[in-house]
Structures are given as C-alpha cells and as structure tokens.
mmCIF file of C-alpha atoms in Angstrom:
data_model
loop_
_atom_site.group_PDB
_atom_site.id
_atom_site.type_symbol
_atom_site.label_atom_id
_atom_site.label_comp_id
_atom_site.label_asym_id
_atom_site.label_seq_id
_atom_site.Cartn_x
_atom_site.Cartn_y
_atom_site.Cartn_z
ATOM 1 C CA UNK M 1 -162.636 -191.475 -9.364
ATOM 2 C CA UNK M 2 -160.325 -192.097 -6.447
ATOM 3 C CA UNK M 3 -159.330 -195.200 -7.374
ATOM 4 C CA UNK M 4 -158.759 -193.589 -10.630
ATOM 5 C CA UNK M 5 -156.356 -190.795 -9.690
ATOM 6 C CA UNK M 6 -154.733 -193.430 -7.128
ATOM 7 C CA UNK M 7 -153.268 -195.418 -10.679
ATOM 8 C CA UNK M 8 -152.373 -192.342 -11.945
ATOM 9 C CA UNK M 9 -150.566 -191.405 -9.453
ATOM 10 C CA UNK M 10 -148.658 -194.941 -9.226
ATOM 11 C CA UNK M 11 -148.600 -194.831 -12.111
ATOM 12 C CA UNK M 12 -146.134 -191.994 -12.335
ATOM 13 C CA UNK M 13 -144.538 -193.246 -9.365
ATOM 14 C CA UNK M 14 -143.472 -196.442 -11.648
ATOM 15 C CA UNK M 15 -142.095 -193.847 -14.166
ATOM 16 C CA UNK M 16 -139.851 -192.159 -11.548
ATOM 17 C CA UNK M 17 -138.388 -196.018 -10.570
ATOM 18 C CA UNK M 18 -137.919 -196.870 -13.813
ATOM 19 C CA UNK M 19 -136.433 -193.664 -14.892
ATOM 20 C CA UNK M 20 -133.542 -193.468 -11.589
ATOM 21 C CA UNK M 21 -133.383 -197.017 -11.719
ATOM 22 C CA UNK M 22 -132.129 -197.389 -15.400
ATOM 23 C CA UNK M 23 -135.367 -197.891 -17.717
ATOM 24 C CA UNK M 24 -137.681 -200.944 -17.858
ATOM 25 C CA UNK M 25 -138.684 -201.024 -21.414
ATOM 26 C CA UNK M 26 -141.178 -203.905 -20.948
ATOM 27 C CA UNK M 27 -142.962 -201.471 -18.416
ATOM 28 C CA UNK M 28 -142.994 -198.575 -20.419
ATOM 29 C CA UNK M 29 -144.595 -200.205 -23.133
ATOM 30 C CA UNK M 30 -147.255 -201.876 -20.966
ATOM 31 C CA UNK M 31 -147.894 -198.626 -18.940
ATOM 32 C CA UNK M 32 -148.327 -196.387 -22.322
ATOM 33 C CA UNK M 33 -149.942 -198.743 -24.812
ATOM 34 C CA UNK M 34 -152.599 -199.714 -22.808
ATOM 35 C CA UNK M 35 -154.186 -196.159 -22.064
ATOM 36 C CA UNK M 36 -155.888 -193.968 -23.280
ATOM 37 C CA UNK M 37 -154.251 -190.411 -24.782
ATOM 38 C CA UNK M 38 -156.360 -188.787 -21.775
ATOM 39 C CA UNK M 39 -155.564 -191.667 -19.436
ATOM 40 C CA UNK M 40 -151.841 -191.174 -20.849
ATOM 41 C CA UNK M 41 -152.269 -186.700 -19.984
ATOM 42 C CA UNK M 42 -152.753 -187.261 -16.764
ATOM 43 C CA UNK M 43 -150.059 -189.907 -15.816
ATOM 44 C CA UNK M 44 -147.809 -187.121 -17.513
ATOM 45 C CA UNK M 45 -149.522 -184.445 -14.885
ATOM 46 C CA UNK M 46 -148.884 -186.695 -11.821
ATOM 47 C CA UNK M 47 -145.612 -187.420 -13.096
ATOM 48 C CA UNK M 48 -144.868 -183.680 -13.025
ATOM 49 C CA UNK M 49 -146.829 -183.025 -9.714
ATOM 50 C CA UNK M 50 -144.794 -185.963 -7.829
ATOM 51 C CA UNK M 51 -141.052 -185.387 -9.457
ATOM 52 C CA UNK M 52 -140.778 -181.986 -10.727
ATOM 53 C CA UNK M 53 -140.136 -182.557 -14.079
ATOM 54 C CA UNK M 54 -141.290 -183.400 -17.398
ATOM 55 C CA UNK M 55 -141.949 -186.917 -18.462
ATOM 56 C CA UNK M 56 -141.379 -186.835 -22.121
ATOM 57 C CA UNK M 57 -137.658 -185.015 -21.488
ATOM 58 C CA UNK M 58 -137.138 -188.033 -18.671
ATOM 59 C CA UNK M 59 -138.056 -190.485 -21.393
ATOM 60 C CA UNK M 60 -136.610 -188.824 -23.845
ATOM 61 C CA UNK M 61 -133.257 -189.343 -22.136
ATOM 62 C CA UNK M 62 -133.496 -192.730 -21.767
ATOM 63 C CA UNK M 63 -134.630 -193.796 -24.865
ATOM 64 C CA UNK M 64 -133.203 -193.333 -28.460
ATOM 65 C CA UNK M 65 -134.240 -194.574 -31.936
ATOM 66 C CA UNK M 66 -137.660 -195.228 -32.983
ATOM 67 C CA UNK M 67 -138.647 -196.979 -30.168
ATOM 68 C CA UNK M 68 -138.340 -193.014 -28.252
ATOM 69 C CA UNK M 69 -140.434 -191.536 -31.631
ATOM 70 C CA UNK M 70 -143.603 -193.935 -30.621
ATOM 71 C CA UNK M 71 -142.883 -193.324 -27.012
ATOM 72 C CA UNK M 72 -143.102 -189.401 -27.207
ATOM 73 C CA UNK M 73 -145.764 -189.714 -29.949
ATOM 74 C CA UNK M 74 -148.003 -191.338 -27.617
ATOM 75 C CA UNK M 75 -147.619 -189.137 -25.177
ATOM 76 C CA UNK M 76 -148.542 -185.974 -26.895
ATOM 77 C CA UNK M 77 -152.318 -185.144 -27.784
ATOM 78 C CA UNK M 78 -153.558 -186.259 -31.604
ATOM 79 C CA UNK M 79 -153.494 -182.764 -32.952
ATOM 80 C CA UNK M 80 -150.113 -181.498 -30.950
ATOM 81 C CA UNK M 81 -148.610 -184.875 -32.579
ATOM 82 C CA UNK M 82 -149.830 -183.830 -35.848
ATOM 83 C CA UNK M 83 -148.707 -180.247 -35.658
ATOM 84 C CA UNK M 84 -145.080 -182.046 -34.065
ATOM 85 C CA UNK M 85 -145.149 -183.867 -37.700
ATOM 86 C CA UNK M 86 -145.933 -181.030 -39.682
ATOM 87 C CA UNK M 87 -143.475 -179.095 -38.483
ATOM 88 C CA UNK M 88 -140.543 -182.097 -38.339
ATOM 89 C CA UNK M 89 -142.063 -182.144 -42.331
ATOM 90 C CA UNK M 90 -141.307 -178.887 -42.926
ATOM 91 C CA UNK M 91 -138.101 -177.923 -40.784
ATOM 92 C CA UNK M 92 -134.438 -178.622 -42.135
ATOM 93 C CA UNK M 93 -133.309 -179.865 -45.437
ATOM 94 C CA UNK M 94 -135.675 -180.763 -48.145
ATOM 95 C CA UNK M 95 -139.719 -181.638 -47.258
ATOM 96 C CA UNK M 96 -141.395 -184.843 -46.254
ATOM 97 C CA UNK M 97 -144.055 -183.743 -48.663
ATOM 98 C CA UNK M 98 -145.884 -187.446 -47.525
ATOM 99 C CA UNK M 99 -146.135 -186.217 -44.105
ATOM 100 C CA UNK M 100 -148.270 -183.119 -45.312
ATOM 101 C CA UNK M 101 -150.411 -185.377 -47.599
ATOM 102 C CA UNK M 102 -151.179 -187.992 -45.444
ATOM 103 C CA UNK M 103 -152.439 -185.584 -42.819
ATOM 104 C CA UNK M 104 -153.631 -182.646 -44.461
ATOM 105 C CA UNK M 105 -155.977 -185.170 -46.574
ATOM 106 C CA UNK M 106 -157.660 -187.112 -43.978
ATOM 107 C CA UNK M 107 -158.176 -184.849 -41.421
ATOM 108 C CA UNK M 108 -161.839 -183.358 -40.642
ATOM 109 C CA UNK M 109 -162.660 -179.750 -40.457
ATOM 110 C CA UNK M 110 -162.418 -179.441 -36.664
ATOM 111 C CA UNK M 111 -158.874 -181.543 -36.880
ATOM 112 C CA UNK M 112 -157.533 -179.010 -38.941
ATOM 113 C CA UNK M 113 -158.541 -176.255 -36.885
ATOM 114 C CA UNK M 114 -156.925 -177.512 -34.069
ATOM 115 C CA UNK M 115 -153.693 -178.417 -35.837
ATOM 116 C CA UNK M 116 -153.877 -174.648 -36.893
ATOM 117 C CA UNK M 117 -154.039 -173.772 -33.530
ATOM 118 C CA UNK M 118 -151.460 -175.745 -31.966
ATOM 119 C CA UNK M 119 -149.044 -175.077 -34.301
ATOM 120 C CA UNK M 120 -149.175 -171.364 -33.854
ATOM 121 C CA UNK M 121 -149.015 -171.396 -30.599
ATOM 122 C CA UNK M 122 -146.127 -174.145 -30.265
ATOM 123 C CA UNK M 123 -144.230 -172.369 -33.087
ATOM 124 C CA UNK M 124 -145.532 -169.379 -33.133
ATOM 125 C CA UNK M 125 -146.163 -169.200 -37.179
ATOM 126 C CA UNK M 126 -148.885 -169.575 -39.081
ATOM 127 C CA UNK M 127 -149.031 -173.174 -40.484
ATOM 128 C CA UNK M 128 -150.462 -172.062 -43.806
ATOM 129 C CA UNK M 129 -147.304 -169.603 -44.007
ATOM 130 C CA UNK M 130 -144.377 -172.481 -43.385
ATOM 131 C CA UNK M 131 -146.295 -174.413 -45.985
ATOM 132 C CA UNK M 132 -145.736 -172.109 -48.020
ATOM 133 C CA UNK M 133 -142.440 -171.238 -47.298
ATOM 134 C CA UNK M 134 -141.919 -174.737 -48.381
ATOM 135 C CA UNK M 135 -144.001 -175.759 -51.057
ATOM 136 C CA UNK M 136 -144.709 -174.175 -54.261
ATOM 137 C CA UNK M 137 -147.227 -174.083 -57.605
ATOM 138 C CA UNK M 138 -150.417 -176.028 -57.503
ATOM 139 C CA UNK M 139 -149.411 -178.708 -55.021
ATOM 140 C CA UNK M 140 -149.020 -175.341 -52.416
ATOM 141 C CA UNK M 141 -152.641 -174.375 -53.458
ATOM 142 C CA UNK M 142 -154.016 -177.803 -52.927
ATOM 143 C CA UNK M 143 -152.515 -177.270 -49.145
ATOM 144 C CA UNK M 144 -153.689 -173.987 -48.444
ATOM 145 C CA UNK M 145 -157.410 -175.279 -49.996
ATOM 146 C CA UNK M 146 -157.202 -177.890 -47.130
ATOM 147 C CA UNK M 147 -155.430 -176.019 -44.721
ATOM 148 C CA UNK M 148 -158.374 -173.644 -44.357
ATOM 149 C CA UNK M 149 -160.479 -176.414 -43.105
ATOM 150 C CA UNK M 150 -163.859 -174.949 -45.064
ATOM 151 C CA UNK M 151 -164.951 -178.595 -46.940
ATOM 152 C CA UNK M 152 -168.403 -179.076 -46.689
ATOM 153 C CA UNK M 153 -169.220 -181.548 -44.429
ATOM 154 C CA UNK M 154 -173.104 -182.362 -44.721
ATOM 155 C CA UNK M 155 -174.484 -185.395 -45.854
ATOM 156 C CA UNK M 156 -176.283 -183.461 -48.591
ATOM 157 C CA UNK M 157 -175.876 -185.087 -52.512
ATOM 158 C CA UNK M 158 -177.320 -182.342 -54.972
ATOM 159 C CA UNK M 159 -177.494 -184.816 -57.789
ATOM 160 C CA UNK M 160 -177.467 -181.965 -60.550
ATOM 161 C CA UNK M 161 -174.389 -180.308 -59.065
ATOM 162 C CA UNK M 162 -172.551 -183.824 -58.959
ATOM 163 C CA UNK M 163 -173.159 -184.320 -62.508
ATOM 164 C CA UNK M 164 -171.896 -180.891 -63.304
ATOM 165 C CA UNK M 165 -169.192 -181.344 -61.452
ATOM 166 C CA UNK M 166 -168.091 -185.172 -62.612
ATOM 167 C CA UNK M 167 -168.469 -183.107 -66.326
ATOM 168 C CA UNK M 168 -165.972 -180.320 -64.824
ATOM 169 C CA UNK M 169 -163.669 -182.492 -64.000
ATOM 170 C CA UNK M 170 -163.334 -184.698 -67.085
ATOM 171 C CA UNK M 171 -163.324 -181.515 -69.707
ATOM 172 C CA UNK M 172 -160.331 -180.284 -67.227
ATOM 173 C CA UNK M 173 -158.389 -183.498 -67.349
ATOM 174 C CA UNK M 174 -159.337 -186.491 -70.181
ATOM 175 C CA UNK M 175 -160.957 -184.476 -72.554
ATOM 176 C CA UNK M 176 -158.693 -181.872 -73.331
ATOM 177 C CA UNK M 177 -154.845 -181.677 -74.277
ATOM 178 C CA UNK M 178 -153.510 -180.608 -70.644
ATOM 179 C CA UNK M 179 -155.003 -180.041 -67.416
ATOM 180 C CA UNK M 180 -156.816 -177.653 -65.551
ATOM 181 C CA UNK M 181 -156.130 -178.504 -62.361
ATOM 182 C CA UNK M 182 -157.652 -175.787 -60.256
ATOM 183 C CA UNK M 183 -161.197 -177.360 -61.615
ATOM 184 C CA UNK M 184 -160.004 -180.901 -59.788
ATOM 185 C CA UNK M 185 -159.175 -178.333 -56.736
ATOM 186 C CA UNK M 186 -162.412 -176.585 -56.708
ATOM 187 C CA UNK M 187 -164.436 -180.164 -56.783
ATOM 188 C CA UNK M 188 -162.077 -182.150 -54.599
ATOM 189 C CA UNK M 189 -161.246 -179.925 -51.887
ATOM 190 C CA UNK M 190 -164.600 -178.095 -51.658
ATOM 191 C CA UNK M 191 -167.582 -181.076 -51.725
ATOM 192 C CA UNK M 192 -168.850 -183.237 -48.862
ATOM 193 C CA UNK M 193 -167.693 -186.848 -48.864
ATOM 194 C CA UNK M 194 -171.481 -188.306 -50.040
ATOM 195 C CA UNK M 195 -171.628 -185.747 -52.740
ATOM 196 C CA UNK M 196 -167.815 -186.783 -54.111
ATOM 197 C CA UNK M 197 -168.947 -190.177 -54.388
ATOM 198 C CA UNK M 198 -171.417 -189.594 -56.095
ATOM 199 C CA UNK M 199 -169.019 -187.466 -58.407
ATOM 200 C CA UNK M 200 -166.830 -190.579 -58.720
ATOM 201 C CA UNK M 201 -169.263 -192.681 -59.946
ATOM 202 C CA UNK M 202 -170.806 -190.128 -62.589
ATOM 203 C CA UNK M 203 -167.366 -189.420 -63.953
ATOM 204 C CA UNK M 204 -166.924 -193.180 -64.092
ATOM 205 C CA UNK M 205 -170.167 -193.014 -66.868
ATOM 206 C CA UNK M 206 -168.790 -190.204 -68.431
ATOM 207 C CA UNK M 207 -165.295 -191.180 -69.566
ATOM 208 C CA UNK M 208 -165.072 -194.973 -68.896
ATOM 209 C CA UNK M 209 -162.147 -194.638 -66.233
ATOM 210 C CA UNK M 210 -162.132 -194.459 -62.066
ATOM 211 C CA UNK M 211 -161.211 -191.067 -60.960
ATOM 212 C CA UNK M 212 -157.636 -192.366 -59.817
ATOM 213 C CA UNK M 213 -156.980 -193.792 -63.526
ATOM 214 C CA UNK M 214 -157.691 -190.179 -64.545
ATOM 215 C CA UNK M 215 -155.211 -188.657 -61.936
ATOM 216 C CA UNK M 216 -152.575 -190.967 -62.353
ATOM 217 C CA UNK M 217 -152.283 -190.016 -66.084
ATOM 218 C CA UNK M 218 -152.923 -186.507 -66.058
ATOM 219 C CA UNK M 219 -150.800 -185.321 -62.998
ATOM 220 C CA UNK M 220 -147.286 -186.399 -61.364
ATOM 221 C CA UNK M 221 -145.286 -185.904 -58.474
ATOM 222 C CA UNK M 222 -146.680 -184.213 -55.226
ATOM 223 C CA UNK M 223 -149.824 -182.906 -57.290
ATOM 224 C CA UNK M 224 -150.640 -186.408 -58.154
ATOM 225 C CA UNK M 225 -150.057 -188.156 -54.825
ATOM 226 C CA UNK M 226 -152.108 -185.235 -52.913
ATOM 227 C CA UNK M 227 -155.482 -185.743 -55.124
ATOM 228 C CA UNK M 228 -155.312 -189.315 -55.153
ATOM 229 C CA UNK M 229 -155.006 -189.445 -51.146
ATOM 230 C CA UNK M 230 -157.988 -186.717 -50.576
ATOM 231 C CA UNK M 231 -159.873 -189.328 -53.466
ATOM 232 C CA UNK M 232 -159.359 -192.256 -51.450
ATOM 233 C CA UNK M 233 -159.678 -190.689 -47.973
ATOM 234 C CA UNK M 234 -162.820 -189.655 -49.152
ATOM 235 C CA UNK M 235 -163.873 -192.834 -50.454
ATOM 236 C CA UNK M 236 -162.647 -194.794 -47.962
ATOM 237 C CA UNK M 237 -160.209 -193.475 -44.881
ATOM 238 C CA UNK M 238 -158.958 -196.753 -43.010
ATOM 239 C CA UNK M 239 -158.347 -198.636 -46.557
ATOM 240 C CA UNK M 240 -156.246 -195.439 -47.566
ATOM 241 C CA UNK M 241 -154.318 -195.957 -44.241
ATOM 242 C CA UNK M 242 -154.100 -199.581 -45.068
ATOM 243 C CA UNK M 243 -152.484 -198.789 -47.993
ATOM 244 C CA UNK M 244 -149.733 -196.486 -46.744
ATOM 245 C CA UNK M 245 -149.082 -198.868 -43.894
ATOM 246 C CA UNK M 246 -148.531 -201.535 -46.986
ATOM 247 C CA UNK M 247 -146.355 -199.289 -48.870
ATOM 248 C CA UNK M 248 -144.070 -198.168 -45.787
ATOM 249 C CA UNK M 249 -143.074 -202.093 -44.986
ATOM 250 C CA UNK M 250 -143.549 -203.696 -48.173
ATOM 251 C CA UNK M 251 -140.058 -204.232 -50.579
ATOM 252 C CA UNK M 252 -136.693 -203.755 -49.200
ATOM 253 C CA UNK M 253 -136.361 -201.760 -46.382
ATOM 254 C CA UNK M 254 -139.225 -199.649 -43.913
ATOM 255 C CA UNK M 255 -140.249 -196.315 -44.218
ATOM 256 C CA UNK M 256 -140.278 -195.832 -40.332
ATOM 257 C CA UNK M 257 -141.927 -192.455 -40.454
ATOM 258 C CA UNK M 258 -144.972 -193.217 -41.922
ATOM 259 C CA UNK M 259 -145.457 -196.134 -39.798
ATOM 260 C CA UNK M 260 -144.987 -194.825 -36.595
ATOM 261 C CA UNK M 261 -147.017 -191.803 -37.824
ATOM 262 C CA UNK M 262 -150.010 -193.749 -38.799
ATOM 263 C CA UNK M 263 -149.686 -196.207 -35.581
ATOM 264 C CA UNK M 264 -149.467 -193.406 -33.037
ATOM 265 C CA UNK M 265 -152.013 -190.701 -34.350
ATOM 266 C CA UNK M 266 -154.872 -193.678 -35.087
ATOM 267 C CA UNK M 267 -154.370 -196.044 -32.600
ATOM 268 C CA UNK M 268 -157.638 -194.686 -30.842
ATOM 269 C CA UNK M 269 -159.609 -193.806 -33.709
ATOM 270 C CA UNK M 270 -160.016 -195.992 -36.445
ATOM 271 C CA UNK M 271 -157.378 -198.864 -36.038
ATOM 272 C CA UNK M 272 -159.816 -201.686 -35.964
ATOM 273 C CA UNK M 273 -161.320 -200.730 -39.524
ATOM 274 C CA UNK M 274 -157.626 -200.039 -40.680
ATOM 275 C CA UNK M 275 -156.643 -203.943 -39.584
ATOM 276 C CA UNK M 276 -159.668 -205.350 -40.957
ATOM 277 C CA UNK M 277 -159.409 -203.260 -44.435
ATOM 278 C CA UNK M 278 -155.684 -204.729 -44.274
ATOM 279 C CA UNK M 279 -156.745 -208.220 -43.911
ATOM 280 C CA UNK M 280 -159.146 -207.490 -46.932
ATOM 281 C CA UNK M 281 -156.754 -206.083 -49.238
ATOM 282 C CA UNK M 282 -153.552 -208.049 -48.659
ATOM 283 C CA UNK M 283 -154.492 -211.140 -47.572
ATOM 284 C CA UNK M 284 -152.300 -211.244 -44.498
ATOM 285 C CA UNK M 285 -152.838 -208.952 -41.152
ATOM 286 C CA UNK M 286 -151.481 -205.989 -40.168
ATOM 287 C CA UNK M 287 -149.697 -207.413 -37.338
ATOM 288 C CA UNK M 288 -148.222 -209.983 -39.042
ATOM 289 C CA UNK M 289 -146.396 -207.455 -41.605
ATOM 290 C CA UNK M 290 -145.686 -205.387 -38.253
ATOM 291 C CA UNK M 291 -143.928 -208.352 -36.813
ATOM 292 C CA UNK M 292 -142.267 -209.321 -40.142
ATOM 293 C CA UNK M 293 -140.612 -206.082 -40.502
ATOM 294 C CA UNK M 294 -139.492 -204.401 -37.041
ATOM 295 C CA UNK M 295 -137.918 -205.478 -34.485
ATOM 296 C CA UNK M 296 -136.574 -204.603 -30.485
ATOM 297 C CA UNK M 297 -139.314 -203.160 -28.463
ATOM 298 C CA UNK M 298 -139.999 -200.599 -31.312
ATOM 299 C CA UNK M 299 -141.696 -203.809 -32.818
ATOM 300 C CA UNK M 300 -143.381 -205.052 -29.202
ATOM 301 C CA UNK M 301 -144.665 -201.559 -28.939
ATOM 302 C CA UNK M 302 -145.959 -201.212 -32.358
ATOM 303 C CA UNK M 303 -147.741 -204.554 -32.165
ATOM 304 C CA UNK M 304 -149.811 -203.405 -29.128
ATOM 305 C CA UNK M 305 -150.627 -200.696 -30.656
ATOM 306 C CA UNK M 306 -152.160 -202.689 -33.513
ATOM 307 C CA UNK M 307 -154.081 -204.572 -30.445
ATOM 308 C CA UNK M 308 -153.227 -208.447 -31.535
ATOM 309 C CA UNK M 309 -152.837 -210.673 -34.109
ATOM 310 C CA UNK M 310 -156.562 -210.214 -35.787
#
C-alpha cells in the first residue's frame, strides 16, 4: 500500500510539471489510460492534496478539442460521466436523443440508480423531470419506464408468460392495422434478459420475422431507435456497442460523441467482448477503424483505450 500511495502521489507530482511547464500530451495519455477509474480518483485526490487545486479545471485549461472530452471523461467516475452526458444531451438547443438511448438502454438496475443519484445531486433536478422537459409522447414513456430502474433482473424464464407475451406483442404490432406500442413497452422494458429471449424467439414462430424486422416497420424515429437498442442490448450488449462504434466512424465524416462516449464509459467493463464482437461482425478490428478515422493524440488516446491492435 505504500508503494501504492507513493505513485499516486508522483503521480500527481508529474501532473503539476506538466501542467506549469506547458503540457506533455504523450504523458498525459500514458499516466490516464493506463489506470484504473479508482487508480485514476486518487491521482486526482493527491493532485488536490499536493497543489491546491482541481485537476480536471488544470487539464481542462490546457487542453481543447476532443482530445480534453476523453481526458475529463476519464477522469470522472462511470455513473458521474454518464449523468455529465445526460445532462450535455439534454441542455441547450435541440436533444442528442442517441445519448439518452444508448445509455438509458444498456444500463443495469443499480447503474441507473446511481445515475439518478448523481444527477440530482450535481444538478440538483430530478433526471426523470429534464427528460421530460425534453422529450415528449411515447418515446418520453419508454424513458421514464427505464429511468425507474425496476426491470426484472432474475434469471427466471416462465415459459407460459413468454409465449403470452411474444403473442402480445405481435397482435400490438404485425397483426393489426397500427400499433400499440405501450404493449412493446410493457414486455420490453419490464422482463429479465433470459425471459426476452426467449420472447424473441417465440415471436420469431409466431409471425415469421426477428423482433427488429417487426420494429423497424411498425415504428420510426426516436421510438424506433429506443426499442431496437433495449432489443439488442438485451440480446447481446458488446455487439450493440460494436455496432454504434461502426456507425459513428463508418461513411463520411465521425460522429465524435458517440465514440468518445462509448470508449470512455466501457473501457473497464466490457471492451474486450466489444473488440472481439467487432472483429466478428466487420471483418476488420476496432482499432484499426479507430486509427483509420482520428487523428492527433485524440486518436493515440483512443487507441489505448481500445488496448491494441487485437
């Protein structure tokens, strides 16, 4: 333990060089991307302990673009950065109605909670009231459902109850002229993960299509995108982060937000399965498109945070 605290301490020493000295980018990135996020909370104690002030301001100083976004991501907790994104979602012109999906959807029970918590405090508001300050119609209820962090989460499959509910769901959406979408609510939002798949499989024998066929034609816009990522997060959570990582560099152009988002908050939980479901679906890896389509140390940083080329 001493020799522990001993690196964290020198470790915030190096910050204070680098910071009065002009900044050392190359350091920065080797200091922050190879820690932990608690290894990374108490360098930003020490720091504060040995100069007085806050790291992530100091940084923040020094730093600009989204090189600084990854920087200041990684130094916040998983569920303060995802209450940070939430709120960046929500604040100021227009919504990033993609941030709220992609975290709202994959998030546990406990995750939310914590989010909930955070946010309130750091804002002081209610998360489920700015969401709905900002959202509206069924997409809004699909929020709140998730928001209140109340899915089941047993292993339990109650075969009778799946094939009720595969039958709900296709009499709400294929087999009748419009859709009643509070019955894809009720199923999706409510049911443990082993249960759903079970659904999805039973509603496959029922009317001939996957579950995200049925979606796709029946809904649109933010209602749409919201049931198909809760579908696939529940089918398969690192392949639905594969996929958004895909989508955000693919085609002209980067959609920096969602890959800094997704970099930062899973770098320490599930990155490995997200690289190797990449690999699996495109054919290429994950640092290879990371490479391809950044650049500056916003690229060097990113691609140790995806932990080498396979």
């Amino acid at each position: 333990t001493m020799t522990y605290i001993c690196e964290t301490c020198c470790l915030s020493f190096c910050f204070s060089l680098f910071l009065s000295a002009g900044t050392d980018e190359a350091a920065i990135i080797d200091i922050l991307a190879h820690r932990t996020i608690a290894q990374r909370q108490r360098i930003k104690e020490a720091y504060k302990q040995t100069v007085g002030k806050d790291l992530a301001d100091d940084l923040s100083s020094e730093l600009s673009g989204n090189f600084e976004k990854v920087v200041l991501g990684l130094l916040m907790l998983v569920p303060v950065y995802d209450a940070y994104e939430l709120r960046n979602a929500i604040k100021g012109a227009g919504t990033e109605e993609a941030c709220l999906i992609d975290i709202l959807a994959s998030r546990t029970n406990a995750e939310i909670r914590t989010i909930n918590a955070f946010y309130k405090k750091e804002y002081e508001k209610d998360l489920e009231d700015a969401v709905c300050g900002d959202t509206s119609g069924m997409f809004q209820r699909v929020l709140v459902s998730l928001l209140t962090a109340g899915r089941d989460e047993s292993n339990t499959v109650d075969e009778a109850q799946a094939v009720q509910d595969a039958k709900d769901i296709y009499e709400a959406g294929e087999a009748r002229w419009g859709t009643d979408e509070v019955k894809f609510l009720t199923v999706l939002c409510v049911r443990n993960q082993n249960h759903l798949q079970r659904v999805f499989k039973e509603y496959q024998k029922i009317s001939g299509r996957d579950i995200e066929e049925s979606i796709k034609r029946e809904m649109s816009g933010c209602l749409e995108d919201v049931f198909l990522a809760i579908v696939k997060c529940m089918k398969n959570k690192p392949a639905f982060f594969a996929e958004r990582l895909y989508k955000s560099m693919k085609g002209l152009g980067t959609t920096d937000s969602v890959l800094i988002r997704i970099m930062v908050s899973r770098a320490e939980i599930d990155m490995l399965d997200i690289k190797a479901e990449f690999l699996k679906m495109y054919g290429k890896t994950l640092y290879s498109f990371i490479k391809g389509d950044t650049s500056g140390d916003y690229r060097k940083i990113l691609l140790e945070l995806c932990g080498g080329e396979q």
